[in-house]
Each structure stands twice: as structure tokens, then as C-alpha cells.
Coordinates of C-alpha atoms in Angstrom, one line a residue:
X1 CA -174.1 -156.2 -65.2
X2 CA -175.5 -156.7 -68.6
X3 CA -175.7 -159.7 -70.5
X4 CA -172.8 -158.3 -73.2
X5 CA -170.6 -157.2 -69.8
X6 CA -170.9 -160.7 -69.0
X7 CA -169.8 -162.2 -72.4
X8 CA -166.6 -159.9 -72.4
X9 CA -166.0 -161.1 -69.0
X10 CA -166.3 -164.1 -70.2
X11 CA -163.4 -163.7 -73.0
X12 CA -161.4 -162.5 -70.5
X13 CA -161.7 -165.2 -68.1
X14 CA -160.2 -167.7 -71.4
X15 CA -157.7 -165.1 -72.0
X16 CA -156.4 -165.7 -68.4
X17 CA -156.9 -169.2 -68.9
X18 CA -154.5 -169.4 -72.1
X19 CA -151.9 -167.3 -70.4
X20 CA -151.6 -169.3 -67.5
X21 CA -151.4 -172.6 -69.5
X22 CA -148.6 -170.8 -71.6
X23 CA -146.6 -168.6 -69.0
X24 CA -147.5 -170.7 -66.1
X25 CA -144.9 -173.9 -67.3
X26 CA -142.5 -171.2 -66.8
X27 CA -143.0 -171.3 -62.8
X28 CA -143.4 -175.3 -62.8
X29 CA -140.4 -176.2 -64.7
X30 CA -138.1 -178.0 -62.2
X31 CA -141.2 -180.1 -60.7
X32 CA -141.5 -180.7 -64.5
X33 CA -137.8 -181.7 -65.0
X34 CA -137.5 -183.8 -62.2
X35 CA -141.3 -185.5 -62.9
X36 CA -140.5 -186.6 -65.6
X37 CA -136.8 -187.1 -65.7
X38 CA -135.6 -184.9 -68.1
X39 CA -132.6 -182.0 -68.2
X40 CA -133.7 -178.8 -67.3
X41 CA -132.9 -177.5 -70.6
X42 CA -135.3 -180.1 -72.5
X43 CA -137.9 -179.3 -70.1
X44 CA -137.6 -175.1 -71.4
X45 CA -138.7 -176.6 -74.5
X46 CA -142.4 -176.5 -73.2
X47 CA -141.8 -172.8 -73.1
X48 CA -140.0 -171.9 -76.4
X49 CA -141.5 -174.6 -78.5
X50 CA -144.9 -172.6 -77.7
X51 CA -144.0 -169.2 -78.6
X52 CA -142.2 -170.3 -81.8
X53 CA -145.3 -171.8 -83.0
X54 CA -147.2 -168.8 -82.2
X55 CA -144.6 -166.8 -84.0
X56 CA -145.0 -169.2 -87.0
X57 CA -148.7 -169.8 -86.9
X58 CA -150.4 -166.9 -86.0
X59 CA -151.8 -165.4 -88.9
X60 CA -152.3 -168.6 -90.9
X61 CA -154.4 -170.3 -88.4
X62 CA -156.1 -167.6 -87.9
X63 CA -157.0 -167.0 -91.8
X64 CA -158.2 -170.7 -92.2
X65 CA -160.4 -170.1 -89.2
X66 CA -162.2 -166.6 -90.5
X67 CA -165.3 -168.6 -92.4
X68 CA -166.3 -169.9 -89.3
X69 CA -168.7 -169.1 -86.7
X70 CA -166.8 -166.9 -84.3
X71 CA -168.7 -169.0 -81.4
X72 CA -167.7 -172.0 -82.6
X73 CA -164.2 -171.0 -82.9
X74 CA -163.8 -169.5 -79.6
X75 CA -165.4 -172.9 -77.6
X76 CA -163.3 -174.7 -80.0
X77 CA -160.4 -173.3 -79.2
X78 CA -160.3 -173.1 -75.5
X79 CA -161.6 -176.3 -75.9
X80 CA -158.2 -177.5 -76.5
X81 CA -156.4 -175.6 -73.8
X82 CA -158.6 -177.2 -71.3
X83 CA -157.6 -180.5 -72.7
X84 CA -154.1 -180.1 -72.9
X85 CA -153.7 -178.8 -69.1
X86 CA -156.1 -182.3 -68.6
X87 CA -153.0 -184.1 -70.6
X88 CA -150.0 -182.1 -68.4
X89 CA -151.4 -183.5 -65.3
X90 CA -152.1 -187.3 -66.2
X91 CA -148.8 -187.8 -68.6
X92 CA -145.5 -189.1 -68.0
X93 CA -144.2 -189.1 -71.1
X94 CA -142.1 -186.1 -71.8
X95 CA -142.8 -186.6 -75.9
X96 CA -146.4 -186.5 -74.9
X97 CA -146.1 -183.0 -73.1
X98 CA -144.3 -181.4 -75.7
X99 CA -146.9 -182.2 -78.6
X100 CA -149.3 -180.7 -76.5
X101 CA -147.5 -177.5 -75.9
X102 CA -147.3 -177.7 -79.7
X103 CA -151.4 -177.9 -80.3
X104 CA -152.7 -175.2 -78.3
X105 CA -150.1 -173.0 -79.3
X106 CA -152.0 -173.2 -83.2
X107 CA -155.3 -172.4 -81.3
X108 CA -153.8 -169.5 -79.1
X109 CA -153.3 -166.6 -81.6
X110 CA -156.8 -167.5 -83.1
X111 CA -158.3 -167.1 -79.7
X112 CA -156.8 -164.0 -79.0
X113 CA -157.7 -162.8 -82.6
X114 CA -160.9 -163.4 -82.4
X115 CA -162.0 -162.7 -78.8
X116 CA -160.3 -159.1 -79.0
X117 CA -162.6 -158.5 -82.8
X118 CA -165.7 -160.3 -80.8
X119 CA -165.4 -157.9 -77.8
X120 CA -164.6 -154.8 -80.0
X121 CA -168.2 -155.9 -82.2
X122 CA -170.3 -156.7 -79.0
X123 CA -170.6 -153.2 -77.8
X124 CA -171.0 -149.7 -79.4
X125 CA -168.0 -148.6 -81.5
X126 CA -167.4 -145.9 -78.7
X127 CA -167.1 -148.3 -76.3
X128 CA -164.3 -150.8 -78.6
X129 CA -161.3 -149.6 -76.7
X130 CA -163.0 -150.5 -73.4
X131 CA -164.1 -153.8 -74.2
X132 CA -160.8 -155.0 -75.7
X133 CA -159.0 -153.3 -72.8
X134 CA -160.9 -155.6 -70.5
X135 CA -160.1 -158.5 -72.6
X136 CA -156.3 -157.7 -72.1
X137 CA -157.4 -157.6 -68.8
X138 CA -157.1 -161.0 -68.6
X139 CA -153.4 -161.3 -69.6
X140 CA -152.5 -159.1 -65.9
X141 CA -154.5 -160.8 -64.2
X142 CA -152.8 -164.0 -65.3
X143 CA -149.4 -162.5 -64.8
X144 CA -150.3 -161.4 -61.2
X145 CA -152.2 -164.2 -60.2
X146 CA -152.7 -167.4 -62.8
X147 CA -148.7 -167.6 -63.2
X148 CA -148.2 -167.4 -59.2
X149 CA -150.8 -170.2 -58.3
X150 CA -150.0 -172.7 -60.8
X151 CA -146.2 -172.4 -59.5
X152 CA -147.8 -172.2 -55.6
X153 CA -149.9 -175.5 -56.3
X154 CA -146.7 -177.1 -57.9
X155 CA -144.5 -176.5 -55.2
X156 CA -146.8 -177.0 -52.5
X157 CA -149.6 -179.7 -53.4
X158 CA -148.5 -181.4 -56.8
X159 CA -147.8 -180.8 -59.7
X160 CA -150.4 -182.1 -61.5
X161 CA -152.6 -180.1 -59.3
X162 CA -151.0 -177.3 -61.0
X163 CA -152.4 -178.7 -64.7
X164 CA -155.9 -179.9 -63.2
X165 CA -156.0 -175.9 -62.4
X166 CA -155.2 -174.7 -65.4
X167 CA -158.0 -177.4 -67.0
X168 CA -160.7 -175.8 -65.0
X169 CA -159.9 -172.5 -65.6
X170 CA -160.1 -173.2 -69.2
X171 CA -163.4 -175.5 -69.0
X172 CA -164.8 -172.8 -67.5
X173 CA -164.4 -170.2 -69.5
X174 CA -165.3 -172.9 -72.2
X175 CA -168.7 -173.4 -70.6
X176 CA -169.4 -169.5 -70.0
X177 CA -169.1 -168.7 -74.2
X178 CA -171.6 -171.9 -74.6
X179 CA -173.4 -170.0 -72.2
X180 CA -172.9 -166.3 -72.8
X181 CA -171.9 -166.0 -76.4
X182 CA -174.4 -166.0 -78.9
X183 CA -173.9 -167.5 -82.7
X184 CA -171.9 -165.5 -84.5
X185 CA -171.5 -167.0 -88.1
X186 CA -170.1 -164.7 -90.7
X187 CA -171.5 -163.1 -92.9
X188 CA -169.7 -162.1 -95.8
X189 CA -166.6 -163.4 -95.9
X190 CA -163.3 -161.9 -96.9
X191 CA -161.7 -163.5 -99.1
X192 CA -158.4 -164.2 -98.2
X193 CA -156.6 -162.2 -100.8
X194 CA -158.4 -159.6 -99.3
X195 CA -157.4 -160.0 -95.5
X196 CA -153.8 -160.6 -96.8
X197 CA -154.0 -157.5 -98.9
X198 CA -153.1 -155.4 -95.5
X199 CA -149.6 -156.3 -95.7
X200 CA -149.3 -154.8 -98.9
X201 CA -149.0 -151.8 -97.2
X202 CA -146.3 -150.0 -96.5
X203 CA -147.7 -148.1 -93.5
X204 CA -149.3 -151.8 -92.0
X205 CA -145.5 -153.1 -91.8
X206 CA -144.1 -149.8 -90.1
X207 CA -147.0 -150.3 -87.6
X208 CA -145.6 -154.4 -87.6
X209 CA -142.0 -152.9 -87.2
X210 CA -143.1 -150.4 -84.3
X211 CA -144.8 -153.6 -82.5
X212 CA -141.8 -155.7 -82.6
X213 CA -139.8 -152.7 -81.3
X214 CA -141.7 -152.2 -78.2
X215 CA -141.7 -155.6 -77.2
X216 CA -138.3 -155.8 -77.8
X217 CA -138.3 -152.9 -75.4
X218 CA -140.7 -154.5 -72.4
X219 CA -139.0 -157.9 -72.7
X220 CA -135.2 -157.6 -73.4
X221 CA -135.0 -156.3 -69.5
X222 CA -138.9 -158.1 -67.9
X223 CA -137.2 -161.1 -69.4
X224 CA -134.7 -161.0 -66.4
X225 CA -136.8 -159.3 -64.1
X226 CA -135.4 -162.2 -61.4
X227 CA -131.6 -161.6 -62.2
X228 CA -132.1 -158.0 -62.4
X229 CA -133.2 -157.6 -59.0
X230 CA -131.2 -160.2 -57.5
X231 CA -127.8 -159.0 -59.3
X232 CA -128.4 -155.7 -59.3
X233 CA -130.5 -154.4 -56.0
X234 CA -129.5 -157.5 -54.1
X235 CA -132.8 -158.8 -53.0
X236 CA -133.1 -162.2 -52.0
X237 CA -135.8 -165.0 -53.7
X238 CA -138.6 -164.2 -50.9
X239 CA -138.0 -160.0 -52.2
X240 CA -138.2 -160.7 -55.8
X241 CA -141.2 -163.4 -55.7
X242 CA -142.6 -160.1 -53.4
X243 CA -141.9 -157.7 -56.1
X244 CA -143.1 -160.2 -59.2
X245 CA -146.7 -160.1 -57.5
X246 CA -146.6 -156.5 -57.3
X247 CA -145.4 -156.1 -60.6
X248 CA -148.4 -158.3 -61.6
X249 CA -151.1 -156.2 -59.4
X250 CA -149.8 -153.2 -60.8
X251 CA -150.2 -154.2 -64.4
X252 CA -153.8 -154.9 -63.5
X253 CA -154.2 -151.3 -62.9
X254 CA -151.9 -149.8 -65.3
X255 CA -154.0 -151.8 -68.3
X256 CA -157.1 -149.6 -67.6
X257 CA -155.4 -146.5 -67.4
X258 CA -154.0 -146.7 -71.1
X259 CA -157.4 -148.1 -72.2
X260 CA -158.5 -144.9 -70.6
X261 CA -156.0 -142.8 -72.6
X262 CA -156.1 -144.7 -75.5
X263 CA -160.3 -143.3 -75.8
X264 CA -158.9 -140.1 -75.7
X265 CA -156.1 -140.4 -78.1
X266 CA -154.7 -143.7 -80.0
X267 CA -152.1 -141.8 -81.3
X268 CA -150.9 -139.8 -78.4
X269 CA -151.2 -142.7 -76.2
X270 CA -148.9 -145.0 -78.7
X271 CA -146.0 -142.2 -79.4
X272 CA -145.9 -141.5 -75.7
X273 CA -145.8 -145.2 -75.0
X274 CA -141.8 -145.4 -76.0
X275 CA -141.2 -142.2 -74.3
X276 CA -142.6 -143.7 -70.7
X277 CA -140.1 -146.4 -71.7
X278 CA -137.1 -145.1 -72.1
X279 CA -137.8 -143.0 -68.7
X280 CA -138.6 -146.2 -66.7
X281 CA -135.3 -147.9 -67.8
X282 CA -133.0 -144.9 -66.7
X283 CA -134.8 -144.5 -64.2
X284 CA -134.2 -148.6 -63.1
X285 CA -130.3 -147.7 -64.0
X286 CA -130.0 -144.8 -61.7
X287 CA -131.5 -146.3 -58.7
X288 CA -131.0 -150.4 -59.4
X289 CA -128.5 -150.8 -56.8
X290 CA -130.5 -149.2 -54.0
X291 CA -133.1 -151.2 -52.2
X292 CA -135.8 -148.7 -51.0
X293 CA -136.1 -146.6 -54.4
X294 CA -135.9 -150.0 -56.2
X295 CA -139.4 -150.8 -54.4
X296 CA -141.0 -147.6 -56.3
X297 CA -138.9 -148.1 -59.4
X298 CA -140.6 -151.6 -60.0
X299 CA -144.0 -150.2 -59.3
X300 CA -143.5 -147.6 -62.1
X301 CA -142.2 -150.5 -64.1
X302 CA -144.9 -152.4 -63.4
X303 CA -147.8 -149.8 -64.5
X304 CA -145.9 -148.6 -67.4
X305 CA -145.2 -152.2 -68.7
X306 CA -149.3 -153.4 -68.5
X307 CA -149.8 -150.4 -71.7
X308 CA -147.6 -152.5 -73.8
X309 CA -150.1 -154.9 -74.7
X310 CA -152.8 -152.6 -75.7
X311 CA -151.5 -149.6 -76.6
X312 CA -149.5 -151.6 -79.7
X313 CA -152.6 -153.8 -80.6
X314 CA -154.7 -150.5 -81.1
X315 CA -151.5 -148.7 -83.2
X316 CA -151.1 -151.5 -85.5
X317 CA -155.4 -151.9 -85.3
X318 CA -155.5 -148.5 -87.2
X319 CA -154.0 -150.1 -90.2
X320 CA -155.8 -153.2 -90.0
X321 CA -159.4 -151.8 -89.4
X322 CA -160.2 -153.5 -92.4
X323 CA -159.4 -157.2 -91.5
X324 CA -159.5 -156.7 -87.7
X325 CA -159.1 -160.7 -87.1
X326 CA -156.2 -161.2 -88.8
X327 CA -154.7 -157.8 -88.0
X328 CA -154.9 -159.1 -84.1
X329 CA -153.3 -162.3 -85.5
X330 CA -150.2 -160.4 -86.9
X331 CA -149.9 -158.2 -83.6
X332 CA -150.1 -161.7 -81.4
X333 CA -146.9 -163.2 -83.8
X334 CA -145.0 -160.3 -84.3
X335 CA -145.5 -159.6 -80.6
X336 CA -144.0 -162.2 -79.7
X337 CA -141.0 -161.9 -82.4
X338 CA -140.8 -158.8 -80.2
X339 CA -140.6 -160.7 -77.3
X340 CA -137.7 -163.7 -78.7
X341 CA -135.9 -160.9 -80.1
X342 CA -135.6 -158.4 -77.0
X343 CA -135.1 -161.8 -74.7
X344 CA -131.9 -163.0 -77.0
X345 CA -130.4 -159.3 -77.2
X346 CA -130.9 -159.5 -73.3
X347 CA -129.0 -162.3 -73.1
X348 CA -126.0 -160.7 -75.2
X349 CA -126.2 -157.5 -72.8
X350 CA -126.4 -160.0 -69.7
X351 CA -123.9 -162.3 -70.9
X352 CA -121.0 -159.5 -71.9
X353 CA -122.0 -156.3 -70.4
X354 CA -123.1 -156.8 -67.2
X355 CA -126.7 -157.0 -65.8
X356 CA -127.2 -153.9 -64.8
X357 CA -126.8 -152.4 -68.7
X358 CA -129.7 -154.2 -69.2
X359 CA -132.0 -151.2 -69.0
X360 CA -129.9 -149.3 -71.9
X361 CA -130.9 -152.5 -74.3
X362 CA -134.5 -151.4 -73.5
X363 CA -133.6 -148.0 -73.9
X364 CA -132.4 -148.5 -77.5
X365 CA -135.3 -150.5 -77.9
X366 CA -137.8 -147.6 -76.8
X367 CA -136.0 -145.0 -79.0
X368 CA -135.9 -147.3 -82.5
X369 CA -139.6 -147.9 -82.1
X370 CA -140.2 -144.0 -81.0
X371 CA -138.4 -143.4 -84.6
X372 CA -140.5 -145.9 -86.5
X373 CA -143.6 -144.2 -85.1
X374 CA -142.3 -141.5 -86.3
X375 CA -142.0 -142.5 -89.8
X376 CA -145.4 -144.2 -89.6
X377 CA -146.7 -140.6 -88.7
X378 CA -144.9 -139.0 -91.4
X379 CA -147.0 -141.6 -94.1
X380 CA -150.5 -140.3 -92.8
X381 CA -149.0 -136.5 -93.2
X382 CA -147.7 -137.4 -97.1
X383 CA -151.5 -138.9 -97.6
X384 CA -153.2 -136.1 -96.1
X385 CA -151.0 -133.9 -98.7
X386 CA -151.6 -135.7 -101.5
X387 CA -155.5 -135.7 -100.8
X388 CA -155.5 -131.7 -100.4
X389 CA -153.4 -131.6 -103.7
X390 CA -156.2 -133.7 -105.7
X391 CA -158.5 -131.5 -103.6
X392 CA -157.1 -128.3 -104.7
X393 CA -157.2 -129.8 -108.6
X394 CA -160.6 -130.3 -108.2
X395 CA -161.9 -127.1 -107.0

């Protein structure tokens, strides 16, 4: 394995790392409730409080951080993860916890910005894609395994076993980009009128509305993945732990693929993306109630769901090419407005339709961002017209 094989791995590892810290509370929440003696809906703070600072953050922290050595930025960052797992498993003060949901959460969209433009940078521009899909890697392999564990540990060890986990897992991968990652200090510096001057683009915010869409498509119906299954298909908590692993596993694989396709052809990969959506979600209403198919349904789920990440980073990368750092800093925050507004219009369907029309609200989802793309395709065609007419002029 090369020396720059080894460094992406390394981003990867603190990928995995930041995922478990922040989707690994999920699993651990009633050991956390009951540790500390709070309600059970003070301790979901840890969760939302995290992703609404991401939201919020993203693409400010990660503009105030573009001057600065991409090395530094990256130790730095992880840095604080692997403290703030160190804090979870020492604290008992609830207040305590919850500012330190708060601080990493600044840190994590500039980690993810700048690992994915580090990765893309360390290798040939043929093989971008590859190394950025490997970096995603990270995020299954935290779903199948990182999120799992900590939740194992808790339940079965301690729970600040669960934290001290997390903590190594980060100091790791803190230790392997001392190691691995050489200096990186920029250059020439974009100024950040210029980085910000993306957004005054018309095409950059149908790519940001297309992103929002398709998470809003994955998450209004992964989002109650558990209730789904157990409402639905009837399987019991030992089945649906079962099937969340093999969701996970899945991913794993179903990440390479659409890196694989994604080479061929960003944009064939991206419009398709809604497409093998809105099949998986009739496809989960037609054969929800039944046990056996259920078990294949999920799988298909599970491999179509892993291209989410990466397929709508490298749609809304086309119109960011230009600012790559912040341009992953807007798809990590509007990803996950994606994500708060497919989970709360999941809640509506839940709440007053019935769990089983959960899989139209992801339909809807996967058609609105299929038209978006569409619209977004429609800009390239009226520039590509208007540069034959000036062509034409010329001649």
C-alpha cells in the first residue's frame, strides 16, 4: 500500500471516528438518561443540539479555517472529538455533556470539508472520485460497525466504556495524520468574497436544493428504520438490531459501487440516484408487511441508501469546483437540513397516516429532487446555447 493509500486511510479512519461520536449517542441514550438522571427527552438533546449546530456552522467554520494549514486543521480538529468522547466518559454533569456535543459539532463539517478536498488533492485527478469515495467509506463503516459497538459496550460493559472507545478511535486517527499527512499550508488563499461568490449562482443553489431533496428522501423513512420494521413487517427487537447490521454491511459495499459509477458518469450516476429511490420505497410498500421479501427489501435498501452520500457531494462538487472546501461545507449543512427536514415530515406521515405510508414521503422526496435535477440540467443546456450563439457571432 503506498504511502498516500495510507494517508486516505487514514482520513477515513477520523471520519469513522466523528460519526460514531455523533451517531453513536443515539444507541447509548437511555444508559445516558438514567446516568445521569435526566428525562429521556433532555438526553435527545445530545443528538439534535449536534446536528443543528452543523446545520448552522458549517460553512462559516469552515471559511475561517481555509488560511490554515490543512494538516493543522485536520489534527486539530479530531483533536477535539477525541477530547470530548474523553469528557462523555468521566462527566456527570448533564450541562457538561451538552457543551461538548456543542464543540465538536463546530469542528465536524470542517473535518469533513477538508479531509474529502485533501483526499481529492493527494492523488491524480483521475483518481478524485476514488479517494473521496474511500473517505465516505468511513461514514458505513461507522454505521455498520462504530454505531453498533459503542451501543454493545454501553449495554454490556459501561457506559463510559462506550466514550473511552470513541476517544481512541479518534486519538488514533489523530496520531496517524501527525504521522501520515504531510504539511499542507496554503498557498494562495481565496479570499473569502471569493469562496462565497459560489452561492451567487443560480445553478450552485439548485445543486443545494437537489441535496436537501435527497436527503429528505433517505432519511424521512431510515429515520424510522426501527418502527418501520417493527410496525410494519412485525419483526421483533433481536430481527431489526439483525437487519440494522445488515443495512450497515451493505452500505459498506453499495459506497464503492457508486464511486465506481460515479468515474464513469457524475451525471448519470446523480439523475439515476432519485430514480433507484423512488423504486426502493415502492418496492418497501409492496412487500413491508411480509417477512421473507422484507429481508431482500432491506438489503436493496441498504445498497441503494450508502450512494446518497457521495453521489450528492460530487453533483453539488460540479458547481463548487472552484472553492472545493467550502463547497463540501455547504453539502455537510445542507445535508443535514436534508436530514431534519425529511425526519420531521416523517414524523407528520408517522403521526397521522400511518407507518407504513412512510415510503410515499420518500417517494415524493425522490421525485422533487429528480425534478430539480432536472432544472439544474436544463441551466448547463441554456449555457451551452448561449456559448454556440457567441460562437456562431464570432465565426
Amino acid at each position: 500500500m503506498s504511502k498516500t493509500s495510507g494517508t486516505v486511510l487514514v482520513l477515513a479512519l477520523g471520519v469513522f471516528g466523528i460519526i460514531t461520536t455523533e451517531m453513536g449517542m443515539v444507541g447509548v441514550l437511555p444508559q445516558v438518561s438514567a446516568e445521569l438522571g435526566i428525562a429521556p427527552s433532555a438526553a435527545g438533546w445530545l443528538v439534535g443540539v449536534f446536528a443543528l449546530v452543523i446545520a448552522v456552522s458549517g460553512p462559516f467554520t469552515t471559511l475561517l479555517a481555509s488560511g490554515i494549514d490543512r494538516k493543522k486543521v485536520l489534527a486539530g480538529a479530531i483533536a477535539v472529538f477525541a477530547v470530548s468522547n474523553a469528557v462523555y466518559a468521566v462527566t456527570t454533569q448533564y450541562e457538561v455533556m451538552l457543551a461538548f456535543r456543542v464543540v465538536p459539532a463546530l469542528f465536524h463539517p470542517v473535518f469533513f470539508a477538508v479531509a474529502l478536498a485533501t483526499a481529492a488533492r493527494l492523488v491524480p485527478a483521475e483518481d478524485a472520485t476514488r479517494a473521496t469515495t474511500t473517505v465516505f467509506g468511513g461514514v458505513t463503516v461507522g454505521f455498520a460497525f462504530g454505531v453498533p459497538l459503542t451501543s454493545y459496550l454501553a449495554e454490556h460493559v459501561s457506559l463510559s466504556s462506550a466514550f473511552w472507545f470513541g476517544a481512541l478511535v479518534n486519538l488514533a486517527a489523530f496520531l496517524g495524520i501527525l504521522r501520515f499527512l504531510p504539511a499542507m499550508p496554503v498557498g494562495r488563499r481565496m479570499s473569502y468574497g471569493a469562496q462565497l461568490g459560489i452561492l451567487k449562482r443560480a445553478r450552485t443553489w439548485l445543486s443545494i436544493v437537489s441535496v436537501v431533496l435527497v436527503f429528505a428522501a433517505m432519511f424521512s423513512v431510515y429515520g424510522y428504520f426501527a418502527e418501520f420494521l417493527g410496525q410494519v413487517t412485525h419483526m421483533d427487537g433481536t430481527w431489526v438490531s439483525a437487519m440494522l447490521m445488515a443495512f450497515g454491511i451493505v452500505m459498506i459495499v453499495g459506497n464503492f459501487a457508486f464511486g465506481a459509477l460515479l468515474r464513469r458518469s457524475i451525471i448519470g450516476t446523480a439523475v439515476a440516484y432519485p430514480v433507484l429511490c423512488l423504486a426502493v420505497y415502492v418496492l418497501l410498500y409492496l412487500v413491508g408487511p411480509f417477512f421473507a421479501p422484507m429481508l431482500v427489501a432491506v438489503l436493496v435498501w441498504g445498497a441503494v441508501h450508502s450512494g446518497g452520500l457521495v453521489v450528492s457531494q460530487s453533483w453539488l462538487g460540479r458547481d463548487a469546483a472552484d472553492a472545493p472546501e467550502f463547497g463540501n461545507s455547504l453539502f455537510i449543512s445542507f445535508s443535514n437540513l436534508g436530514i431534519t427536514v425529511g425526519t420531521t415530515v416523517g414524523g407528520w406521515i408517522l403521526n397521522d397516516h400511518g407507518t407504513r405510508q412512510l415510503a410515499w414521503a420518500g417517494a415524493g422526496f425522490a421525485v422533487a429532487a429528480l425534478l430539480v435535477m432536472g432544472l439544474r440540467l436544463g441551466w448547463d443546456r441554456i449555457d451551452a446555447s448561449k456559448v454556440r450563439a457567441v460562437a456562431g457571432e464570432n465565426s
